[in-house]
C-alpha positions as CSV (number, residue, x, y, z in Angstrom):
1,M,-0.3,0.3,0.1
2,A,2.7,2.4,0.4
3,S,4.4,2.0,-2.8
4,Q,1.1,3.0,-4.4
5,Q,0.5,6.0,-2.2
6,I,4.4,7.0,-3.2
7,A,3.1,6.4,-6.8
8,N,0.2,8.7,-6.1
9,H,2.1,11.8,-4.8
10,R,5.4,11.5,-6.8
11,E,4.4,13.8,-9.4
12,D,5.3,17.5,-8.4
13,A,7.5,16.0,-5.2
14,E,11.2,16.6,-4.5
15,V,12.9,13.4,-4.9
16,H,16.4,12.6,-3.5
17,Q,18.6,9.8,-4.1
18,G,21.5,8.6,-2.6
19,E,22.6,7.7,1.2
20,A,24.2,11.0,1.9
21,I,21.8,13.4,0.3
22,C,18.8,11.4,1.8
23,K,20.4,11.4,5.4
24,Q,21.0,15.5,5.1
25,Q,17.3,16.0,3.4
26,S,15.3,13.6,6.2
27,H,17.0,15.8,8.8
28,Q,16.3,19.1,6.8
29,L,12.7,18.3,6.5
30,L,12.6,17.2,10.4
31,D,14.1,20.6,11.1
32,E,11.3,22.2,9.0
33,M,8.3,20.2,10.5
34,S,10.0,21.6,14.3
35,L,10.6,17.7,14.8
36,P,13.4,16.5,16.7
37,R,16.2,14.8,14.0
38,G,16.7,11.7,15.7
39,L,13.1,10.7,15.2
40,L,14.0,8.8,12.1
41,P,17.2,7.2,12.7
42,L,17.5,5.2,9.3
43,D,20.5,3.8,7.7
44,D,20.8,3.0,3.8
45,V,18.2,5.6,2.8
46,A,18.1,5.0,-0.7
47,E,15.2,7.5,-1.3
48,V,13.6,10.4,0.4
49,G,10.6,12.3,-1.1
50,Y,8.2,14.9,-0.1
51,N,5.2,16.6,-2.0
52,R,4.9,20.1,-0.4
53,T,1.5,20.3,-2.0
54,T,-0.3,17.6,0.0
55,G,2.5,17.4,2.6
56,F,3.1,13.7,1.6
57,V,6.8,12.3,2.5
58,W,8.2,9.2,2.2
59,L,11.5,7.4,3.0
60,R,13.0,4.3,1.1
61,Q,15.6,2.7,2.9
62,K,17.5,-0.9,1.6
63,K,16.4,-2.8,4.7
64,R,14.2,-2.8,7.8
65,K,15.8,-1.6,10.7
66,E,14.9,-1.8,14.5
67,H,16.3,0.9,16.7
68,R,16.4,1.0,20.4
69,F,16.1,4.5,22.1
70,P,18.0,3.8,25.1
71,S,16.7,6.9,27.5
72,I,12.7,5.6,27.1
73,G,14.0,2.2,27.3
74,R,11.8,1.5,23.7
75,T,12.6,-0.6,20.5
76,V,11.2,0.6,17.2
77,A,11.1,-0.9,14.0
78,Y,11.0,0.6,10.9
79,D,10.0,-0.8,7.3
80,N,11.9,-0.3,4.2
81,E,9.2,2.3,3.3
82,V,7.9,4.9,5.7
83,T,5.5,7.2,4.7
84,A,3.7,10.0,6.4
85,F,1.5,13.2,6.0
86,V,3.5,16.0,7.5
87,E,2.8,19.6,9.0
88,E,4.1,21.7,11.3
89,R,5.2,19.6,14.9
90,R,3.3,16.5,13.6
91,M,3.4,13.6,11.4
92,R,-0.1,11.8,10.7
93,R,-1.3,8.6,8.6
94,L,2.6,7.5,9.4
95,T,2.8,3.9,7.6
96,G,5.9,1.5,8.3
97,V,6.7,2.4,12.0
98,K,5.9,0.1,15.2
99,S,7.0,0.3,18.7
100,K,7.4,-2.9,20.7
101,E,5.5,-2.7,23.9
102,L,5.8,-5.5,26.5
103,L,5.8,-8.4,24.0
104,V,3.7,-6.9,20.9
105,W,4.6,-4.8,18.2
106,V,2.1,-1.5,18.0
107,A,1.7,0.2,14.8
108,I,2.3,4.0,15.2
109,S,-0.2,6.5,13.1
110,D,0.4,9.7,14.2
111,I,3.5,11.3,15.9
112,F,3.1,15.2,17.5
113,I,4.3,17.8,19.5
114,D,1.4,19.5,21.4
115,D,1.4,23.6,21.4
116,S,0.8,23.4,25.3
117,D,3.5,21.3,26.0
118,L,6.8,21.4,23.8
119,A,8.7,19.6,25.7
120,K,6.7,16.0,25.2
121,I,6.2,14.2,21.8
122,T,3.4,11.9,21.5
123,F,3.0,8.5,19.8
124,A,-0.6,7.3,18.9
125,N,-1.9,4.4,17.0
126,S,-5.1,4.1,15.0
127,T,-7.0,3.0,18.1
128,G,-6.5,6.5,20.0
129,I,-4.0,4.9,22.1
130,S,-1.3,7.2,23.1
131,R,2.1,7.6,25.1
132,S,4.5,10.6,25.5
133,F,8.3,11.1,26.0
134,P,10.5,13.6,26.4
135,V,11.3,15.5,23.1
136,S,15.0,15.4,24.1
137,A,14.8,11.3,24.2
138,F,14.9,11.8,20.4
139,Q,17.4,14.6,19.6
140,L,20.2,13.7,17.5
141,D,23.8,14.1,18.8
142,D,25.6,15.7,15.7
143,R,29.1,15.2,17.1
144,R,28.1,11.2,16.7
145,K,27.0,11.5,12.9
């Protein structure tokens, strides 16, 4: 389904290919949306696309990746294709991202920073269940990257 969405939004989109430029573009996009740079810690990103008209974004990586956020004790899995509609401090209708809660993988469909508390970032699934964490847990230490 993600590939079909990408095809639908590809026209008029800015598309970048190559690992170095894709990493740079994904960080730039997160900065533009006022979201922490470490939110999408993807490696081997082959393609990044952004249709500014519709707000649709996609990232394609060579293989699925699991990443542990040690400061919050959570493991997150990123599929080969991650898609979302973005706006200021928000990613909605997110696909390709799952968080491990106890022994179960839960799909994340919405990520946002509420105007009332800019220090917290909230992750929600399609059933409306959500969990908030400090934004600082997802900041990228640029000295390491």
